[in-house]
PDB file of C-alpha atoms in Angstrom:
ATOM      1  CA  UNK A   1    -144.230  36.442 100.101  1.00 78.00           C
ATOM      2  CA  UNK A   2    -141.396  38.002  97.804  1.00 89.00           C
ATOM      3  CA  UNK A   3    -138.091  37.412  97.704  1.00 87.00           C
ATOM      4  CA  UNK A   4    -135.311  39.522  98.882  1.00 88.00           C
ATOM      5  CA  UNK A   5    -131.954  39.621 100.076  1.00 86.00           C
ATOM      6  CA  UNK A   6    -132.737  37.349 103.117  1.00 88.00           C
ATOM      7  CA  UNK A   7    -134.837  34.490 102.102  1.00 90.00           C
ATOM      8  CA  UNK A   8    -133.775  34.769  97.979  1.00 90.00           C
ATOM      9  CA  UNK A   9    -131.868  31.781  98.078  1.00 90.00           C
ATOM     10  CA  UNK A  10    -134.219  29.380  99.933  1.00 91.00           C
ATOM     11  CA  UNK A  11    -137.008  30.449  97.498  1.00 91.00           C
ATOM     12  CA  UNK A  12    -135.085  29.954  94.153  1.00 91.00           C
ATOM     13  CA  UNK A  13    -134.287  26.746  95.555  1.00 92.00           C
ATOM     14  CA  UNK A  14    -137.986  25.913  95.691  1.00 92.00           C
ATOM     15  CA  UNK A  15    -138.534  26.970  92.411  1.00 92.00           C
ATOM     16  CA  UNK A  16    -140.444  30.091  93.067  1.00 91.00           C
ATOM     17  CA  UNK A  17    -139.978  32.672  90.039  1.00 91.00           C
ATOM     18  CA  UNK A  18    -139.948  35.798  92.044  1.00 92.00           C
ATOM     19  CA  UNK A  19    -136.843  34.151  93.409  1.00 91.00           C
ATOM     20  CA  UNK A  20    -135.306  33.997  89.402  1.00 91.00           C
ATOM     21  CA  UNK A  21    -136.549  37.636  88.981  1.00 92.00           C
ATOM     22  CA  UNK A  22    -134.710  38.845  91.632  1.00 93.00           C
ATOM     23  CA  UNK A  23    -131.687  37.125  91.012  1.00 93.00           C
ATOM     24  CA  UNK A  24    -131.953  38.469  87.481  1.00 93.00           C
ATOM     25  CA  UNK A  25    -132.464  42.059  89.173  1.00 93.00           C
ATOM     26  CA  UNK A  26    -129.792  41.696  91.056  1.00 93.00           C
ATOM     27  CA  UNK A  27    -127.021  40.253  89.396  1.00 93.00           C
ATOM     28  CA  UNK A  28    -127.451  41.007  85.703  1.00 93.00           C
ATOM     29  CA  UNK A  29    -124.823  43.323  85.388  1.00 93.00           C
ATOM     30  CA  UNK A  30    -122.225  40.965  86.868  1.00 92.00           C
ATOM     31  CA  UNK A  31    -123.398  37.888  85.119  1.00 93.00           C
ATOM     32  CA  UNK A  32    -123.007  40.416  81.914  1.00 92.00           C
ATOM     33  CA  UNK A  33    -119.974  41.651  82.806  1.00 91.00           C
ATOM     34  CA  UNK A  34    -118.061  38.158  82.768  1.00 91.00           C
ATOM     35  CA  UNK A  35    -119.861  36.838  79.467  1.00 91.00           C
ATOM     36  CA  UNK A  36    -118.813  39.744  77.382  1.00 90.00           C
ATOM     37  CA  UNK A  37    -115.194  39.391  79.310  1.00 89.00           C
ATOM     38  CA  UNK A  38    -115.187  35.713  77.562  1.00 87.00           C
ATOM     39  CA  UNK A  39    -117.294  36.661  74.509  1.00 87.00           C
ATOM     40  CA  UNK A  40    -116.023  39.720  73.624  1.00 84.00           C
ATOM     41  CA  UNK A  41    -113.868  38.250  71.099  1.00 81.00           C
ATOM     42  CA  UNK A  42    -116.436  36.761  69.180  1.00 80.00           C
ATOM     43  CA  UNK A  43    -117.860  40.028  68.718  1.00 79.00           C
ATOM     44  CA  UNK A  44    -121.438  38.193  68.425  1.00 83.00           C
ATOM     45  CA  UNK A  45    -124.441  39.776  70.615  1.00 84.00           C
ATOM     46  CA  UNK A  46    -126.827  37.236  69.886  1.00 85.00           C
ATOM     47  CA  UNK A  47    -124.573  34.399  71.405  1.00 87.00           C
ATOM     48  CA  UNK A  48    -123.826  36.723  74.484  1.00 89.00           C
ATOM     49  CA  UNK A  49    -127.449  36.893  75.238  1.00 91.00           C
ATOM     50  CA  UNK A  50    -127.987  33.258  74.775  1.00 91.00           C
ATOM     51  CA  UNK A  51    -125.244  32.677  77.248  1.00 92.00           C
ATOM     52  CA  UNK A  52    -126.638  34.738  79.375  1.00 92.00           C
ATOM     53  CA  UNK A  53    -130.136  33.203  79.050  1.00 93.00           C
ATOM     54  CA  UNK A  54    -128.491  29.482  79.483  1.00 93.00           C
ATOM     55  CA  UNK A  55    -126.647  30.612  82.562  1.00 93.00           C
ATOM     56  CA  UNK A  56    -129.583  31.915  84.297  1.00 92.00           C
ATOM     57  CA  UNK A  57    -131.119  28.999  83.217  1.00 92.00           C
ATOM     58  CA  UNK A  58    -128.184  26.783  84.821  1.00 92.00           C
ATOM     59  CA  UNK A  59    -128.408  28.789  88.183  1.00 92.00           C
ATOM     60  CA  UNK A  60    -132.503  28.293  88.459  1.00 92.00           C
ATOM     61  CA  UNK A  61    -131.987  24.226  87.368  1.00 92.00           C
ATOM     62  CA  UNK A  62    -129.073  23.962  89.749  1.00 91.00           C
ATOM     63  CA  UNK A  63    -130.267  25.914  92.763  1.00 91.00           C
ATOM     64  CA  UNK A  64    -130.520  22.832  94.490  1.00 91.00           C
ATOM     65  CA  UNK A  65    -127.199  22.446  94.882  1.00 90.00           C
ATOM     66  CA  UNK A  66    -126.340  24.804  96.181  1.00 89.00           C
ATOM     67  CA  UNK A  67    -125.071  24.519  99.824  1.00 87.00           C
ATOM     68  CA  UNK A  68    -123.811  27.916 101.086  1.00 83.00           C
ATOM     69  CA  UNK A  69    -124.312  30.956 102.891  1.00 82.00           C
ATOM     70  CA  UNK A  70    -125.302  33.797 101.534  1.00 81.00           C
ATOM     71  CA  UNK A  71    -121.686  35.196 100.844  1.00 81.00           C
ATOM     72  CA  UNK A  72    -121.156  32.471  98.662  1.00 88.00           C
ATOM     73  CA  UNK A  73    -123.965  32.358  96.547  1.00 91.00           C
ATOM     74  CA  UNK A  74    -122.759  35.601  94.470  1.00 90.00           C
ATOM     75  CA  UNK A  75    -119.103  33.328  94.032  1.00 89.00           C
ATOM     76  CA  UNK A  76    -121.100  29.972  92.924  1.00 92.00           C
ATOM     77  CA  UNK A  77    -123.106  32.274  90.019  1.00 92.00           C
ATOM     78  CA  UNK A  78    -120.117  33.777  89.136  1.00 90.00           C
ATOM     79  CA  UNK A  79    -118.472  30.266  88.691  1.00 90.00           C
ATOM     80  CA  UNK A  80    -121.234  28.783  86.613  1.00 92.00           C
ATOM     81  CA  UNK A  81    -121.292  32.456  84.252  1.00 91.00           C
ATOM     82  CA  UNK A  82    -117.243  32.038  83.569  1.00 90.00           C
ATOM     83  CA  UNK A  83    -117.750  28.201  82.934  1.00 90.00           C
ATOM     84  CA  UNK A  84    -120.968  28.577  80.464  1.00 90.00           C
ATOM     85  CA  UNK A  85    -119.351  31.600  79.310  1.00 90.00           C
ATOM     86  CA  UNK A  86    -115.930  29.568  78.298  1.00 88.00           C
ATOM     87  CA  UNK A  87    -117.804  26.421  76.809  1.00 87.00           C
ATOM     88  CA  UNK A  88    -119.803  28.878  74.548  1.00 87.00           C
ATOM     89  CA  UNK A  89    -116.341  30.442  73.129  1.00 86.00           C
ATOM     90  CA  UNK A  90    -114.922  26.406  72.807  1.00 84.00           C
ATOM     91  CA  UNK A  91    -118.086  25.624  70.603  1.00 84.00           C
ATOM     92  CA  UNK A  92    -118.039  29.083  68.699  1.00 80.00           C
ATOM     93  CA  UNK A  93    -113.871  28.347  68.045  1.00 75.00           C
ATOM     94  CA  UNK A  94    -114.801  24.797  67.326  1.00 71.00           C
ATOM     95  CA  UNK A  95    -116.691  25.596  64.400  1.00 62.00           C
ATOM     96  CA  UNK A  96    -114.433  27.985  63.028  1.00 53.00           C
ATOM     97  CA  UNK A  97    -111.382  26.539  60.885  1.00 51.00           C
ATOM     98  CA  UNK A  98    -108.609  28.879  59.371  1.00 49.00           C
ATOM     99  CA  UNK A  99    -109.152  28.642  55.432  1.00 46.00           C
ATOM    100  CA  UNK A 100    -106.118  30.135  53.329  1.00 45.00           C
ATOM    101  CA  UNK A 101    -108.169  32.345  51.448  1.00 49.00           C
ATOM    102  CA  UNK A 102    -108.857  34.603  55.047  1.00 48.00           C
ATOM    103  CA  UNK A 103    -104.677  35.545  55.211  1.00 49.00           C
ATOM    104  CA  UNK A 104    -103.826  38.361  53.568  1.00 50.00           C
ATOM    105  CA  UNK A 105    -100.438  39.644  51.964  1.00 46.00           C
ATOM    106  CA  UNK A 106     -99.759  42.793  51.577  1.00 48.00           C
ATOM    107  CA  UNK A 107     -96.014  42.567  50.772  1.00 47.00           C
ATOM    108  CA  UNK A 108     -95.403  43.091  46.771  1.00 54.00           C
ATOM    109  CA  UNK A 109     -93.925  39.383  45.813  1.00 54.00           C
ATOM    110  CA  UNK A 110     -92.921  37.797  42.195  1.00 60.00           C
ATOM    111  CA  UNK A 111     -96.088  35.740  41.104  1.00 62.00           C
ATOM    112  CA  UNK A 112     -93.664  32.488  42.058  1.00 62.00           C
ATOM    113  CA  UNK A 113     -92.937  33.993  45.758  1.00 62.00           C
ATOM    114  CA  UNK A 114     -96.708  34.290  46.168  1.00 60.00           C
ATOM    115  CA  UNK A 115     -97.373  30.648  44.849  1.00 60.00           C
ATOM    116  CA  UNK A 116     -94.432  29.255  46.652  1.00 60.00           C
ATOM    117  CA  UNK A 117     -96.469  31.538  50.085  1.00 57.00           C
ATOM    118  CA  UNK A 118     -99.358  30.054  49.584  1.00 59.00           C
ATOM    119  CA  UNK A 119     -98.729  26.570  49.221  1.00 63.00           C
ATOM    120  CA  UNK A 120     -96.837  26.456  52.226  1.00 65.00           C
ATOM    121  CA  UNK A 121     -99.378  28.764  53.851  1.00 64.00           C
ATOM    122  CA  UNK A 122    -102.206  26.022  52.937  1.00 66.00           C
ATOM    123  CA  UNK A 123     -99.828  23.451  54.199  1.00 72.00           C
ATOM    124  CA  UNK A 124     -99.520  24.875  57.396  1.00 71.00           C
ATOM    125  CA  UNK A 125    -103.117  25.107  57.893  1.00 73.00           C
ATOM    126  CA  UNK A 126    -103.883  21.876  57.211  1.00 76.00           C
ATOM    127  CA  UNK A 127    -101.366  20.356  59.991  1.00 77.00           C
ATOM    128  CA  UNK A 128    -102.418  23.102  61.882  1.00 78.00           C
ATOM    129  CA  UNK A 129    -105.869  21.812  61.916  1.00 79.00           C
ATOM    130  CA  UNK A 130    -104.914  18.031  62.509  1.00 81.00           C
ATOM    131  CA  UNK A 131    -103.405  19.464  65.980  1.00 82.00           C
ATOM    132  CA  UNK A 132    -105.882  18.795  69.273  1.00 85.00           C
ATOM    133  CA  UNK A 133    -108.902  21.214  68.741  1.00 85.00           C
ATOM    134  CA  UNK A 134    -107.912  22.816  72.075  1.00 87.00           C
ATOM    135  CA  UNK A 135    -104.226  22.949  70.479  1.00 87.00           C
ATOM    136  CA  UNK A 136    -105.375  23.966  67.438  1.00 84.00           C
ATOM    137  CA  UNK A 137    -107.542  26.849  69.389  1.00 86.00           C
ATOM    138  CA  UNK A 138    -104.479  28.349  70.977  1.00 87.00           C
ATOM    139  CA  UNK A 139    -102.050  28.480  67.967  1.00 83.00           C
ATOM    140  CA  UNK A 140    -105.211  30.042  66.051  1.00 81.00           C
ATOM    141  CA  UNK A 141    -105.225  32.712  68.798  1.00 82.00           C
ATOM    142  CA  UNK A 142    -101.611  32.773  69.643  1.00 82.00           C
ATOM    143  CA  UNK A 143    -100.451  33.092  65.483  1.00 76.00           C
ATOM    144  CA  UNK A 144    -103.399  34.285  63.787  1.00 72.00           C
ATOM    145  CA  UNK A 145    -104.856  36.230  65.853  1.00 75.00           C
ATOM    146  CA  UNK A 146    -101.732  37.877  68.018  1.00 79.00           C
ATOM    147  CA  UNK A 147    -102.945  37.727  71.241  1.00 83.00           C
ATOM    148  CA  UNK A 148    -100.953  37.194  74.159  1.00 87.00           C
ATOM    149  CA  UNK A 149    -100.188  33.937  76.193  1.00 88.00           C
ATOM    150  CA  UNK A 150    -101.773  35.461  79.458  1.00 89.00           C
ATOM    151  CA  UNK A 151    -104.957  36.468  77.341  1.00 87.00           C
ATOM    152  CA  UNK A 152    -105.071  33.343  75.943  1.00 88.00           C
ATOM    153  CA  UNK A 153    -105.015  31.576  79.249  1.00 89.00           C
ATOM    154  CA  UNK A 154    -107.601  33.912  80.617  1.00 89.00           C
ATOM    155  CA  UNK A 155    -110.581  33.008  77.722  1.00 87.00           C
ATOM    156  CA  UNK A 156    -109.760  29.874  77.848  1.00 89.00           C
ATOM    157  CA  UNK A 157    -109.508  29.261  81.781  1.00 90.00           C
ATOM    158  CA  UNK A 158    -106.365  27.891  81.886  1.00 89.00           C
ATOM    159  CA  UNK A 159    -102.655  29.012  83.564  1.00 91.00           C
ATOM    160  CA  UNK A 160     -99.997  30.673  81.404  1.00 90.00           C
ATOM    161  CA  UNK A 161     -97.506  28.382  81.862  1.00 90.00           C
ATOM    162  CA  UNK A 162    -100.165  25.563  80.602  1.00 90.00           C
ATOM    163  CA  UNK A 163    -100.834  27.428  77.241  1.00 89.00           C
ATOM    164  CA  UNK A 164     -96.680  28.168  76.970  1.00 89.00           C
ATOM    165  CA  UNK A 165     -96.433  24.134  77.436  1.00 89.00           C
ATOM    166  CA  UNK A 166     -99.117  23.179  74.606  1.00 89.00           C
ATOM    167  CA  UNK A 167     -97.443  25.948  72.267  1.00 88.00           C
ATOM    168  CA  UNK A 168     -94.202  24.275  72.572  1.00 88.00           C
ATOM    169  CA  UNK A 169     -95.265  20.913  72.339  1.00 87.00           C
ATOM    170  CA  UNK A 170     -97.847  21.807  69.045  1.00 85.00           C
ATOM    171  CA  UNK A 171     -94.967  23.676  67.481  1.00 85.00           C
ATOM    172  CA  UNK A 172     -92.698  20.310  68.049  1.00 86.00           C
ATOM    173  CA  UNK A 173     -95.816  18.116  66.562  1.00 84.00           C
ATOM    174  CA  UNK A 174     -96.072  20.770  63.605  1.00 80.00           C
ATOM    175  CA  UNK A 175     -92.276  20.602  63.057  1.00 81.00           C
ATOM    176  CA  UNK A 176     -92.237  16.684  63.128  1.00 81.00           C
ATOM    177  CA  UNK A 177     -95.338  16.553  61.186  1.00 77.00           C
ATOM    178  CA  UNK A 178     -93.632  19.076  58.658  1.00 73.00           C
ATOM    179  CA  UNK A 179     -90.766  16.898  58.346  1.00 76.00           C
ATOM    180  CA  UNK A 180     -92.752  13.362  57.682  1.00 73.00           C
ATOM    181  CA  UNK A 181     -94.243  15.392  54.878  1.00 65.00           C
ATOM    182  CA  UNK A 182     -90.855  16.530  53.026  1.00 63.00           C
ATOM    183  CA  UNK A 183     -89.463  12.746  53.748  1.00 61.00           C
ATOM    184  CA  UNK A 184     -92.199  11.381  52.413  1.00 59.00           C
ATOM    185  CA  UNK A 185     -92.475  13.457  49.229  1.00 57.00           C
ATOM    186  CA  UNK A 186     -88.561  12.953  48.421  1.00 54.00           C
ATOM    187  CA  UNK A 187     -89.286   9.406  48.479  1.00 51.00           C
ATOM    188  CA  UNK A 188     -87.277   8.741  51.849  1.00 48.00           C
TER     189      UNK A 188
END
C-alpha cells in the first residue's frame, strides 16, 4: 500500500516511510517557506537545511501525537516548522555577542572624540551583554541591527507590545546599570 492524501496520516503514524516521503513531497515548499521566513536573517543555508531536516525529523518522531483531522494536520506541521525554526535563530543569536571592533564610524572625529566613542561604545556593550539573553537579543536587533519592533516580534514569536515592554524595561536596567558605574568610579 502507498500513502496518499487519504490514509497519509495513519501511516506516518505507524512509522511507515512512504508516509515521511510523501509528507516531504507534499509539504516541502511550505515547511521551506517558514524556515527561511525565520532564518533569513542569518543568511546561513546550511542551518536552514538542518532545520529543515530536524523538523521533518520532529513531525515523523511526533506523529503519534497527533490527534486531528486531516485539515489540521497541515496547521500542526506548520506549528512545529515556526517553533524549530525560532529555537534555531535563539541558539544561532545566542552564540553571537556584539564585540566593539564590528561598529564602524564613519564620521571624521579628533583622535580624543574617537577614544572618548569607543570607550563608551565598549561600555555599552558590555552592560548590554549582562542584560537577559532574550533582552540582550532584542536590543541587538532593535539598535544594532535597525529592525523594527513588529519584525522583531515576528522572528522571535512574540507580540509587539511584549518586545516594546522588554525595550523599555532593558533601557531602564542599562540606564541604572550606567549610573552604578559612574557612582561607583567617583567614589560615591
Amino acid at each position: 500500500m502507498k500513502s496518499d492524501d487519504t490514509n497519509f496520516i495513519q501511516r506516518l503514524q505507524r512509522q511507515k516511510e512512504d508516509a515521511l516521503e510523501f509528507i516531504v513531497e507534499k509539504y516541502l515548499p511550505l515547511i521551506k517557506g517558514i524556515t527561511y521566513k525565520v532564518l533569513g536573517p542569518l543568511n546561513n543555508e546550511g542551518v536552514m537545511e538542518e532545520c529543515i531536516n530536524d523538523i521533518f525529523l520532529a513531525i515523523w518522531n511526533n506523529s503519534k501525537k497527533f490527534n486531528g483531522e486531516h485539515n489540521d494536520f497541515k496547521n500542526w506541521i506548520c506549528t512545529i516548522a515556526k517553533f524549530k525554526a525560532i529555537d534555531y535563530y535563539r541558539r544561532a543569536n545566542k552564540q553571537v555577542e556584539i564585540s566593539s571592533d564590528k561598529i564602524e564610524l564613519n564620521m571624521e572625529k579628533s583622535a580624543e572624540d574617537e577614544l572618548l566613542l569607543a570607550e563608551n561604545q565598549n561600555e555599552l556593550i558590555k552592560l548590554i551583554n549582562q542584560l537577559e539573553p532574550v533582552e540582550r537579543e532584542i536590543f541587538i536587533m532593535k539598535f544594532f541591527l535597525g529592525l523594527k519592533s513588529e519584525d522583531i516580534s515576528v522572528r522571535l514569536g512574540m507580540t509587539k507590545a511584549s518586545i516594546d515592554n522588554r525595550i523599555y524595561r532593558g533601557k531602564k536596567k542599562l540606564n541604572k546599570k550606567a549610573t552604578n558605574l559612574k557612582l561607583g568610579e567617583n567614589g560615591i
